[in-house]
Amino acid sequence: VEAAAAAATLAALPVSAAGLSEASVARDNGMALVHCEVAKLSDKAITGFAARVLDAGGNARRVVLAAACSEAVRLHWGLVSRVGGPWQLPPQGWTSSSPRDSQSGGDTALVTDFEDADAEGVRLLELVLPDAARKSMAFVLRTQTDRFVKLGGRDMFLPLSHETAKDMQASDGEGNHEAKEKNRKHSENGGRDEPEEEPLERVVRKEWDLDALRFDAGKLPDGGSFDAGLADEVSHGEEGCQRSLMHRYNFAAERLGRAAAAGHDGLVVMFTWFRFMAMRQLVINRNYNIKPREISAAQEKVTMQLAEIHRSRPELWEITRLTMVTIGRGGAGNIGQRIRDEILDVQQRNNCKGGMMEEWHQKLHNNTCPDDVVICEALIEYIESGLDISVYWARLAKDRVTKDRLASYDRKITSEPHFGKEQCVGLLRDLRAYLKTLRAVHSGADLDSAANAVLGYSQDSCQGKSVQVSPVAEVASDRLHGLLVRARCAAEVTRSQGDPLLALEPMIEARWELRPWVVPGGRDVGNRLRDVIYLDLSLESAIRTMIEGCLAHLGSCEPADVMLIVGVALENVTMSAGGNSELLLCLKEWRLVAKAALESNGDWALRAKAAMDRIRRELADQSEHCSRCLQTPAAELGKRLRIDGHILRIFAEEVVRGGSAAPLSQLLRALDPILRKVANLGSWQIISPVEACGRVACVEALSSVQYAVYSEATVLVAQKVGGDEEIPDGVVALITMDMPDVLSHVAVRARNEKCFFAAVFDAAKFEEICGLEGVYVKCKPSPGGDEAAVERVTGDVQGATTSNGAAHVVAKPSGSLALKRVDFGGEFALASSAFSLKVAGGKSCNLNGLRGRLPDWVKLPASVVIPFGGFDAALKQPENAAGARQIQALLAELRGSQDPQAEAKLAAIRQAVQALKPPQALLSALRVAFKAEGLPWQGEPGESQSGTAAWLAITGVWASKWNDRAYISCGKTGLDHSSISMAVLCQQVVQARYAFVIHTTNPSTGNADELYAEVVCGLGETLVGNYSGRALGFTAPKGDLSQVQVKSFPSKSVGLYVEKPTLIFRSDSNAEDLEGYAGAGLYDSIIMEASTHKPIDYSSDPLVSDPGFRAELLHRIADVGCHIEKVLGSAQDIEGAVDADGSIYVVQTRPQV
């Protein structure tokens, strides 16, 4: 009767399902039928379903399932004692016909793949269940896109005996009216209804505490130190390790303890050795036959030790993770042995017992290795390509498995694969299943095998050997399981839907779920920690792969979505890095900016640009750091092992490229033009707007040539510009991809010397300019200061002219700049009321000229000056007679700025100046002047720590007259160095929350009706000195200061702060404001107490995060600039600070140049 009813239902199914009954009956094998069902489903992919329960003897049941579907399908199933009762796992010993592993579906369910479809589109699955006669099977179907397909809105049940069938009917008759009504409507609609599950959507992310990611230890150490003794031992043992992977892993297991005891220096040797193996640079098999399970067991010993190092040695976090990635997980028992057994099944089921497959079979029996993963992948791609043999060889070559390597195995592989078309379907199915077995042993970062190891799975019996892996207690939660299933399905869907976040977000959420166990000293999972770590490593790798795959399609994504993708990539890098505090601050800021982007809120693109620049800088630092750490050990061990020279040269570079930071860097590069377009930014920032002509020369860093002399007009293209360098003689234009502040010292000097200076943000444009090396070009800025043209000069380059009047460099004649030396006036120290240009420079006098002429809310610090000639007078005191003679002798040895020994001689002079003793007359005068100004007296040098520090600061300022930059700058301009007089301005330090510099005429455009200012967190030294990153830059029209426009958000990583009240001693020479010299910033200003570097968290700083606070502060700073310009009657270059209470101080001002 049941069979007749099933046949009637079958007749109503679509034509595509007509083979269902026939296909399922064909698997009866003469067994007695217990129960059968056929159902019509309304899912868009699954149209029909048939099931037959057969008596397999005793209480065992054989279940044959058939589904008509257009895509891969999985059975999510368990056993129940009654309809609606709790699901249970089947008893041990169950088997399935699927060649793929079953996975845990939670604590009470399994997920098993159907076989691949036959020619009619029917997919089959057989299950043999022991001791199941009093049970029913509960199940739903899961599509490839992770859609759950049910019948009439509820789970499906299959009785496994006549008794349970009767129980099911009784239960169904007693209730469940809602389900019956759904089934009635389903029939009335002609068997059509909407799928129960919607297409994949993004996961809902938890609100994780980002500070929990902070991990201060574990970063690769700087430098390239390594344990040379261990390197010698490894190289001497290499010959014995070449017998088999078992020998190699056993050798490693015996030495990992010693390596860990030596710390990073030991473990970096082991990592390098393993990576050489992974790069296929070492022999893995020579004259030895070994069983796969013995290799797998030896491998397990190594990975278990590494997992313990990962847990207990936080300082070795990064190097341990790098090492684990190079090695497969391994495993004892049947896991490894199945490599040997399953290949026989593959051959037998697909009738391919000779040729390449037999050679590979013999190789697998003799000595399996990671190459087998590549060979299996190559065979799969060969079949998928329609049997294009070139695809096979290309896949092998990608991982350096060459013909010579295949022929080098003890069991050589010299034949090519040749399959018939009739073999392809079965081989593709079986090789894909076999690849999982290979990856479970050999691959360190395969997500499927790593997920199975944590969630638990069963493998059916093969050659009498089955595998049962239990879930890792506590770790294998329902949420983790759901995230991993979604990630796997979404990774496939993403290729067609083009939304990488569908896969990326569940992957990164899964890493968060693992975090409590993965971190050093985390929760205990006993001997399963290795499995958890490998899952984390696999997720990191899967995220990286997904990002690499989506790079080409970013143009079709919304900018806000690209921001989210970058956020996941940054999160991934942060979670894997040791010493990650800087990355964590970047991540916090990025999260807020990404949220603003989703809401189209304010200047989000401009803010994102600053955050991106900071991330890029940190990634570059990490890359260089990694190279310094790994390259030397690789070179040294490689030399001992005779590794190919090319492999050694690119070793560290390949490690960096294979890490999570590389695709993040690519993402940022792709995002840059998107942000610039949204923020309406040009491709350039013009810092010094003049036209210039010259021949292009390219350098890595401006600092490397700042004292060079170019014999012709030169357009210098520099990758890096710090901010405090000199512009070399002969340079008429400077172009960089770096981001120096518009008001940095090098920027001021460029404008003063009428040198074109610009930053270009378009990487392609920068590369194009670099390609013009040796070509004569003309640089022309746009009036708006955001674009520039760099064009070839053709014809008569000798006649080319520029707005700075220099087609060629004309050397400045000696003495072309004159400066009169100022003699000592008789007073060692003066209070501010006595300041004049006869005793001090512009810093002191300009500031004094503002007293009483500014609004009360603008504060000026109390000031005392040690006047011009104070140094010479101190030198003449009896206590400094010996020092004076030493300094005079050293000065006599100087031979100008071109003296090849100038650097050493100048250093000796500075050291001698700082060794001078404080004259008592100077101390007495300082004490009186300090008291008059209300400055705290610091005590006598030598008697108090603060007094000694103050004297060292004073002599440090004097000594800065002989700084390398200052001395060479005099030589460049022809200025007589001996004519420079140095005053020292003593002030109370403003404990600055923010510091600012104002140019009251916009220096980028020359617009006198608009001021430009820059603001940084902490002291101003990060703004004017050599500190990477940009300040917050803004413009304000003087006619309406409320119209402040932010031009750049801050991206500096650190701020300088003083923790307690102290003094600063500023250089104030007679040369700093000399036109044509650009002396500002050449000499030192020294804080008596050392300032503290602190990382800046822009996500919580109101300068960035609070628009109202920012607008008010910038308006007040702009107002200060206008007031000072009005008082002094000319454009001004102003430095100031804002303290913790919001009070604004002006610490110096000078005429703007």
PDB file of C-alpha atoms in Angstrom, residues 712-945:
ATOM      1  CA  GLU A 712      72.410  70.836 -12.324  1.00  0.00           C
ATOM      2  CA  ALA A 713      68.829  71.783 -11.568  1.00  0.00           C
ATOM      3  CA  THR A 714      67.261  68.629 -10.168  1.00  0.00           C
ATOM      4  CA  VAL A 715      63.704  67.451  -9.559  1.00  0.00           C
ATOM      5  CA  LEU A 716      64.199  65.080  -6.635  1.00  0.00           C
ATOM      6  CA  VAL A 717      61.645  62.264  -6.272  1.00  0.00           C
ATOM      7  CA  ALA A 718      61.860  60.748  -2.769  1.00  0.00           C
ATOM      8  CA  GLN A 719      59.858  57.850  -1.378  1.00  0.00           C
ATOM      9  CA  LYS A 720      60.275  59.100   2.193  1.00  0.00           C
ATOM     10  CA  VAL A 721      60.370  62.618   3.612  1.00  0.00           C
ATOM     11  CA  GLY A 722      60.389  62.897   7.397  1.00  0.00           C
ATOM     12  CA  GLY A 723      59.930  66.630   7.884  1.00  0.00           C
ATOM     13  CA  ASP A 724      63.156  67.927   9.382  1.00  0.00           C
ATOM     14  CA  GLU A 725      65.595  67.283   6.523  1.00  0.00           C
ATOM     15  CA  GLU A 726      67.578  69.786   4.470  1.00  0.00           C
ATOM     16  CA  ILE A 727      66.854  70.317   0.791  1.00  0.00           C
ATOM     17  CA  PRO A 728      70.057  69.450  -1.085  1.00  0.00           C
ATOM     18  CA  ASP A 729      71.971  72.039  -3.066  1.00  0.00           C
ATOM     19  CA  GLY A 730      70.820  72.053  -6.676  1.00  0.00           C
ATOM     20  CA  VAL A 731      67.325  70.718  -5.995  1.00  0.00           C
ATOM     21  CA  VAL A 732      64.631  72.979  -7.449  1.00  0.00           C
ATOM     22  CA  ALA A 733      61.689  70.618  -6.911  1.00  0.00           C
ATOM     23  CA  LEU A 734      60.890  67.887  -4.404  1.00  0.00           C
ATOM     24  CA  ILE A 735      58.141  65.284  -5.008  1.00  0.00           C
ATOM     25  CA  THR A 736      57.186  62.539  -2.557  1.00  0.00           C
ATOM     26  CA  MET A 737      54.491  59.973  -1.803  1.00  0.00           C
ATOM     27  CA  ASP A 738      55.090  60.541   1.896  1.00  0.00           C
ATOM     28  CA  MET A 739      52.926  62.942   3.898  1.00  0.00           C
ATOM     29  CA  PRO A 740      55.039  65.626   5.598  1.00  0.00           C
ATOM     30  CA  ASP A 741      53.153  68.368   7.396  1.00  0.00           C
ATOM     31  CA  VAL A 742      52.591  71.524   5.386  1.00  0.00           C
ATOM     32  CA  LEU A 743      54.184  73.484   8.241  1.00  0.00           C
ATOM     33  CA  SER A 744      57.092  71.102   8.936  1.00  0.00           C
ATOM     34  CA  HIS A 745      60.660  72.427   8.842  1.00  0.00           C
ATOM     35  CA  VAL A 746      61.398  70.980   5.416  1.00  0.00           C
ATOM     36  CA  ALA A 747      58.194  72.549   4.078  1.00  0.00           C
ATOM     37  CA  VAL A 748      59.122  75.981   5.466  1.00  0.00           C
ATOM     38  CA  ARG A 749      62.614  75.690   4.013  1.00  0.00           C
ATOM     39  CA  ALA A 750      61.221  74.709   0.602  1.00  0.00           C
ATOM     40  CA  ARG A 751      59.023  77.790   0.499  1.00  0.00           C
ATOM     41  CA  ASN A 752      61.837  80.013   1.730  1.00  0.00           C
ATOM     42  CA  GLU A 753      64.196  78.675  -0.951  1.00  0.00           C
ATOM     43  CA  LYS A 754      61.482  78.915  -3.640  1.00  0.00           C
ATOM     44  CA  CYS A 755      61.658  75.169  -4.242  1.00  0.00           C
ATOM     45  CA  PHE A 756      58.599  73.369  -5.658  1.00  0.00           C
ATOM     46  CA  PHE A 757      57.486  70.826  -3.039  1.00  0.00           C
ATOM     47  CA  ALA A 758      54.478  68.518  -3.384  1.00  0.00           C
ATOM     48  CA  ALA A 759      53.105  65.187  -2.206  1.00  0.00           C
ATOM     49  CA  VAL A 760      51.409  62.980  -4.801  1.00  0.00           C
ATOM     50  CA  PHE A 761      48.838  60.468  -3.542  1.00  0.00           C
ATOM     51  CA  ASP A 762      48.172  58.557  -6.737  1.00  0.00           C
ATOM     52  CA  ALA A 763      50.532  55.561  -6.722  1.00  0.00           C
ATOM     53  CA  ALA A 764      50.318  55.141 -10.491  1.00  0.00           C
ATOM     54  CA  LYS A 765      51.165  58.809 -11.031  1.00  0.00           C
ATOM     55  CA  PHE A 766      54.121  58.554  -8.663  1.00  0.00           C
ATOM     56  CA  GLU A 767      55.429  55.490 -10.500  1.00  0.00           C
ATOM     57  CA  GLU A 768      55.005  57.368 -13.770  1.00  0.00           C
ATOM     58  CA  ILE A 769      57.132  60.240 -12.455  1.00  0.00           C
ATOM     59  CA  CYS A 770      59.759  57.791 -11.214  1.00  0.00           C
ATOM     60  CA  GLY A 771      59.829  56.405 -14.734  1.00  0.00           C
ATOM     61  CA  LEU A 772      61.035  59.818 -15.933  1.00  0.00           C
ATOM     62  CA  GLU A 773      64.360  59.490 -14.116  1.00  0.00           C
ATOM     63  CA  GLY A 774      67.047  61.286 -16.085  1.00  0.00           C
ATOM     64  CA  VAL A 775      64.466  63.271 -18.077  1.00  0.00           C
ATOM     65  CA  TYR A 776      64.238  67.073 -17.960  1.00  0.00           C
ATOM     66  CA  VAL A 777      60.769  68.101 -16.745  1.00  0.00           C
ATOM     67  CA  LYS A 778      58.722  71.108 -15.721  1.00  0.00           C
ATOM     68  CA  CYS A 779      56.673  71.082 -12.495  1.00  0.00           C
ATOM     69  CA  LYS A 780      53.650  73.364 -12.423  1.00  0.00           C
ATOM     70  CA  PRO A 781      51.156  73.575  -9.514  1.00  0.00           C
ATOM     71  CA  SER A 782      47.466  74.311  -9.929  1.00  0.00           C
ATOM     72  CA  PRO A 783      46.054  77.500  -8.360  1.00  0.00           C
ATOM     73  CA  GLY A 784      43.926  75.432  -5.960  1.00  0.00           C
ATOM     74  CA  GLY A 785      46.922  73.595  -4.541  1.00  0.00           C
ATOM     75  CA  ASP A 786      45.488  70.101  -5.119  1.00  0.00           C
ATOM     76  CA  GLU A 787      46.869  69.210  -8.554  1.00  0.00           C
ATOM     77  CA  ALA A 788      50.156  69.552 -10.399  1.00  0.00           C
ATOM     78  CA  ALA A 789      51.568  68.800 -13.820  1.00  0.00           C
ATOM     79  CA  VAL A 790      54.970  67.192 -14.360  1.00  0.00           C
ATOM     80  CA  GLU A 791      55.728  67.377 -18.068  1.00  0.00           C
ATOM     81  CA  ARG A 792      58.709  66.620 -20.254  1.00  0.00           C
ATOM     82  CA  VAL A 793      60.593  69.663 -21.500  1.00  0.00           C
ATOM     83  CA  THR A 794      61.412  69.259 -25.159  1.00  0.00           C
ATOM     84  CA  GLY A 795      63.647  71.381 -27.339  1.00  0.00           C
ATOM     85  CA  ASP A 796      66.043  73.838 -25.705  1.00  0.00           C
ATOM     86  CA  VAL A 797      66.170  72.759 -22.067  1.00  0.00           C
ATOM     87  CA  GLN A 798      68.949  75.267 -21.495  1.00  0.00           C
ATOM     88  CA  GLY A 799      66.454  78.045 -22.083  1.00  0.00           C
ATOM     89  CA  ALA A 800      63.710  76.663 -19.886  1.00  0.00           C
ATOM     90  CA  THR A 801      62.664  79.122 -17.209  1.00  0.00           C
ATOM     91  CA  THR A 802      60.811  78.764 -13.952  1.00  0.00           C
ATOM     92  CA  SER A 803      59.007  81.006 -11.549  1.00  0.00           C
ATOM     93  CA  ASN A 804      61.905  80.670  -9.159  1.00  0.00           C
ATOM     94  CA  GLY A 805      64.192  81.931 -11.888  1.00  0.00           C
ATOM     95  CA  ALA A 806      66.402  78.865 -11.888  1.00  0.00           C
ATOM     96  CA  ALA A 807      66.666  76.789 -15.010  1.00  0.00           C
ATOM     97  CA  HIS A 808      70.093  75.851 -13.734  1.00  0.00           C
ATOM     98  CA  VAL A 809      71.581  76.024 -10.297  1.00  0.00           C
ATOM     99  CA  VAL A 810      73.697  79.020  -9.703  1.00  0.00           C
ATOM    100  CA  ALA A 811      76.024  78.459  -6.778  1.00  0.00           C
ATOM    101  CA  LYS A 812      75.654  81.083  -4.098  1.00  0.00           C
ATOM    102  CA  PRO A 813      78.956  82.909  -3.708  1.00  0.00           C
ATOM    103  CA  SER A 814      80.671  82.804  -0.367  1.00  0.00           C
ATOM    104  CA  GLY A 815      79.465  85.626   1.837  1.00  0.00           C
ATOM    105  CA  SER A 816      76.324  86.285  -0.204  1.00  0.00           C
ATOM    106  CA  LEU A 817      74.379  86.342   3.098  1.00  0.00           C
ATOM    107  CA  ALA A 818      75.828  88.687   5.703  1.00  0.00           C
ATOM    108  CA  LEU A 819      75.187  88.563   9.424  1.00  0.00           C
ATOM    109  CA  LYS A 820      76.719  90.779  12.068  1.00  0.00           C
ATOM    110  CA  ARG A 821      77.936  89.032  15.161  1.00  0.00           C
ATOM    111  CA  VAL A 822      76.366  90.394  18.350  1.00  0.00           C
ATOM    112  CA  ASP A 823      78.678  90.984  21.284  1.00  0.00           C
ATOM    113  CA  PHE A 824      77.892  90.275  24.920  1.00  0.00           C
ATOM    114  CA  GLY A 825      76.113  93.191  26.608  1.00  0.00           C
ATOM    115  CA  GLY A 826      77.320  92.462  30.127  1.00  0.00           C
ATOM    116  CA  GLU A 827      74.184  90.798  31.580  1.00  0.00           C
ATOM    117  CA  PHE A 828      74.013  87.001  31.742  1.00  0.00           C
ATOM    118  CA  ALA A 829      70.202  86.887  32.086  1.00  0.00           C
ATOM    119  CA  LEU A 830      67.357  89.309  31.413  1.00  0.00           C
ATOM    120  CA  ALA A 831      63.659  89.371  32.321  1.00  0.00           C
ATOM    121  CA  SER A 832      61.139  89.926  29.525  1.00  0.00           C
ATOM    122  CA  SER A 833      60.890  93.681  30.125  1.00  0.00           C
ATOM    123  CA  ALA A 834      64.486  94.066  28.896  1.00  0.00           C
ATOM    124  CA  PHE A 835      64.113  92.069  25.649  1.00  0.00           C
ATOM    125  CA  SER A 836      65.309  93.757  22.444  1.00  0.00           C
ATOM    126  CA  LEU A 837      66.941  92.718  19.196  1.00  0.00           C
ATOM    127  CA  LYS A 838      70.276  93.815  20.690  1.00  0.00           C
ATOM    128  CA  VAL A 839      70.161  90.998  23.224  1.00  0.00           C
ATOM    129  CA  ALA A 840      67.899  88.282  21.746  1.00  0.00           C
ATOM    130  CA  GLY A 841      66.370  86.990  18.533  1.00  0.00           C
ATOM    131  CA  GLY A 842      62.910  87.230  17.056  1.00  0.00           C
ATOM    132  CA  LYS A 843      61.399  84.507  19.265  1.00  0.00           C
ATOM    133  CA  SER A 844      61.973  86.497  22.420  1.00  0.00           C
ATOM    134  CA  CYS A 845      61.316  89.965  21.021  1.00  0.00           C
ATOM    135  CA  ASN A 846      58.227  89.170  18.969  1.00  0.00           C
ATOM    136  CA  LEU A 847      56.640  87.432  21.928  1.00  0.00           C
ATOM    137  CA  ASN A 848      57.437  90.362  24.181  1.00  0.00           C
ATOM    138  CA  GLY A 849      55.879  92.707  21.642  1.00  0.00           C
ATOM    139  CA  LEU A 850      52.536  90.955  22.163  1.00  0.00           C
ATOM    140  CA  ARG A 851      52.357  91.465  25.926  1.00  0.00           C
ATOM    141  CA  GLY A 852      49.341  93.537  26.887  1.00  0.00           C
ATOM    142  CA  ARG A 853      48.104  93.746  23.286  1.00  0.00           C
ATOM    143  CA  LEU A 854      46.101  90.490  23.005  1.00  0.00           C
ATOM    144  CA  PRO A 855      42.748  89.451  24.496  1.00  0.00           C
ATOM    145  CA  ASP A 856      42.941  88.146  28.057  1.00  0.00           C
ATOM    146  CA  TRP A 857      42.053  84.608  26.941  1.00  0.00           C
ATOM    147  CA  VAL A 858      45.306  84.388  24.961  1.00  0.00           C
ATOM    148  CA  LYS A 859      48.131  83.657  27.382  1.00  0.00           C
ATOM    149  CA  LEU A 860      51.881  84.201  27.019  1.00  0.00           C
ATOM    150  CA  PRO A 861      54.384  82.179  29.049  1.00  0.00           C
ATOM    151  CA  ALA A 862      56.742  83.882  31.492  1.00  0.00           C
ATOM    152  CA  SER A 863      60.147  84.255  29.815  1.00  0.00           C
ATOM    153  CA  VAL A 864      63.801  84.864  30.662  1.00  0.00           C
ATOM    154  CA  VAL A 865      66.632  85.103  28.142  1.00  0.00           C
ATOM    155  CA  ILE A 866      70.340  84.323  28.302  1.00  0.00           C
ATOM    156  CA  PRO A 867      71.349  86.955  25.729  1.00  0.00           C
ATOM    157  CA  PHE A 868      73.576  86.991  22.691  1.00  0.00           C
ATOM    158  CA  GLY A 869      77.185  86.596  23.698  1.00  0.00           C
ATOM    159  CA  GLY A 870      76.266  84.690  26.868  1.00  0.00           C
ATOM    160  CA  PHE A 871      78.036  81.609  25.557  1.00  0.00           C
ATOM    161  CA  ASP A 872      81.202  83.531  24.705  1.00  0.00           C
ATOM    162  CA  ALA A 873      81.172  85.177  28.124  1.00  0.00           C
ATOM    163  CA  ALA A 874      80.753  81.833  29.873  1.00  0.00           C
ATOM    164  CA  LEU A 875      83.634  80.462  27.836  1.00  0.00           C
ATOM    165  CA  LYS A 876      85.886  83.237  29.130  1.00  0.00           C
ATOM    166  CA  GLN A 877      85.255  82.445  32.795  1.00  0.00           C
ATOM    167  CA  PRO A 878      88.232  80.927  34.641  1.00  0.00           C
ATOM    168  CA  GLU A 879      86.419  77.680  35.414  1.00  0.00           C
ATOM    169  CA  ASN A 880      86.034  77.069  31.663  1.00  0.00           C
ATOM    170  CA  ALA A 881      89.546  77.920  30.519  1.00  0.00           C
ATOM    171  CA  ALA A 882      90.426  74.326  29.646  1.00  0.00           C
ATOM    172  CA  GLY A 883      87.141  73.847  27.854  1.00  0.00           C
ATOM    173  CA  ALA A 884      87.664  77.044  25.872  1.00  0.00           C
ATOM    174  CA  ARG A 885      91.060  75.886  24.671  1.00  0.00           C
ATOM    175  CA  GLN A 886      89.646  72.519  23.632  1.00  0.00           C
ATOM    176  CA  ILE A 887      86.765  74.128  21.703  1.00  0.00           C
ATOM    177  CA  GLN A 888      89.093  76.585  19.940  1.00  0.00           C
ATOM    178  CA  ALA A 889      91.366  73.751  18.890  1.00  0.00           C
ATOM    179  CA  LEU A 890      88.453  71.751  17.527  1.00  0.00           C
ATOM    180  CA  LEU A 891      87.117  74.766  15.636  1.00  0.00           C
ATOM    181  CA  ALA A 892      90.506  75.274  14.057  1.00  0.00           C
ATOM    182  CA  GLU A 893      90.392  71.739  12.647  1.00  0.00           C
ATOM    183  CA  LEU A 894      87.112  72.305  10.784  1.00  0.00           C
ATOM    184  CA  ARG A 895      87.559  72.654   7.021  1.00  0.00           C
ATOM    185  CA  GLY A 896      84.095  73.815   6.001  1.00  0.00           C
ATOM    186  CA  SER A 897      80.918  71.883   5.279  1.00  0.00           C
ATOM    187  CA  GLN A 898      82.642  69.720   2.659  1.00  0.00           C
ATOM    188  CA  ASP A 899      85.178  68.413   5.177  1.00  0.00           C
ATOM    189  CA  PRO A 900      84.771  64.596   5.048  1.00  0.00           C
ATOM    190  CA  GLN A 901      85.463  64.489   8.814  1.00  0.00           C
ATOM    191  CA  ALA A 902      83.032  67.312   9.577  1.00  0.00           C
ATOM    192  CA  GLU A 903      80.433  65.086  11.241  1.00  0.00           C
ATOM    193  CA  ALA A 904      82.881  63.679  13.793  1.00  0.00           C
ATOM    194  CA  LYS A 905      84.516  67.073  14.429  1.00  0.00           C
ATOM    195  CA  LEU A 906      81.147  68.767  14.978  1.00  0.00           C
ATOM    196  CA  ALA A 907      80.111  66.022  17.419  1.00  0.00           C
ATOM    197  CA  ALA A 908      83.343  66.588  19.376  1.00  0.00           C
ATOM    198  CA  ILE A 909      82.633  70.339  19.563  1.00  0.00           C
ATOM    199  CA  ARG A 910      79.097  69.727  20.835  1.00  0.00           C
ATOM    200  CA  GLN A 911      80.413  67.341  23.457  1.00  0.00           C
ATOM    201  CA  ALA A 912      82.981  69.906  24.618  1.00  0.00           C
ATOM    202  CA  VAL A 913      80.338  72.658  24.846  1.00  0.00           C
ATOM    203  CA  GLN A 914      78.102  70.466  26.982  1.00  0.00           C
ATOM    204  CA  ALA A 915      81.008  69.805  29.323  1.00  0.00           C
ATOM    205  CA  LEU A 916      81.306  73.528  30.275  1.00  0.00           C
ATOM    206  CA  LYS A 917      80.834  74.502  33.897  1.00  0.00           C
ATOM    207  CA  PRO A 918      78.185  77.051  34.961  1.00  0.00           C
ATOM    208  CA  PRO A 919      79.752  80.415  35.901  1.00  0.00           C
ATOM    209  CA  GLN A 920      78.493  81.678  39.235  1.00  0.00           C
ATOM    210  CA  ALA A 921      77.718  85.075  37.728  1.00  0.00           C
ATOM    211  CA  LEU A 922      75.413  83.450  35.189  1.00  0.00           C
ATOM    212  CA  LEU A 923      73.600  81.446  37.876  1.00  0.00           C
ATOM    213  CA  SER A 924      73.115  84.530  40.039  1.00  0.00           C
ATOM    214  CA  ALA A 925      71.694  86.539  37.129  1.00  0.00           C
ATOM    215  CA  LEU A 926      69.366  83.683  36.188  1.00  0.00           C
ATOM    216  CA  ARG A 927      68.089  83.393  39.776  1.00  0.00           C
ATOM    217  CA  VAL A 928      67.196  87.100  39.848  1.00  0.00           C
ATOM    218  CA  ALA A 929      65.518  87.056  36.398  1.00  0.00           C
ATOM    219  CA  PHE A 930      63.554  83.891  37.240  1.00  0.00           C
ATOM    220  CA  LYS A 931      62.244  85.494  40.403  1.00  0.00           C
ATOM    221  CA  ALA A 932      61.184  88.621  38.484  1.00  0.00           C
ATOM    222  CA  GLU A 933      59.229  86.538  35.959  1.00  0.00           C
ATOM    223  CA  GLY A 934      57.780  84.143  38.518  1.00  0.00           C
ATOM    224  CA  LEU A 935      59.622  81.146  37.090  1.00  0.00           C
ATOM    225  CA  PRO A 936      60.621  78.450  39.593  1.00  0.00           C
ATOM    226  CA  TRP A 937      64.329  78.344  40.330  1.00  0.00           C
ATOM    227  CA  GLN A 938      65.694  74.886  39.600  1.00  0.00           C
ATOM    228  CA  GLY A 939      68.595  74.909  42.033  1.00  0.00           C
ATOM    229  CA  GLU A 940      72.347  74.814  41.640  1.00  0.00           C
ATOM    230  CA  PRO A 941      73.829  72.455  39.003  1.00  0.00           C
ATOM    231  CA  GLY A 942      75.576  69.605  40.758  1.00  0.00           C
ATOM    232  CA  GLU A 943      73.612  70.182  43.959  1.00  0.00           C
ATOM    233  CA  SER A 944      70.124  69.371  42.693  1.00  0.00           C
ATOM    234  CA  GLN A 945      68.949  67.056  39.967  1.00  0.00           C
TER     235      GLN A 945
END
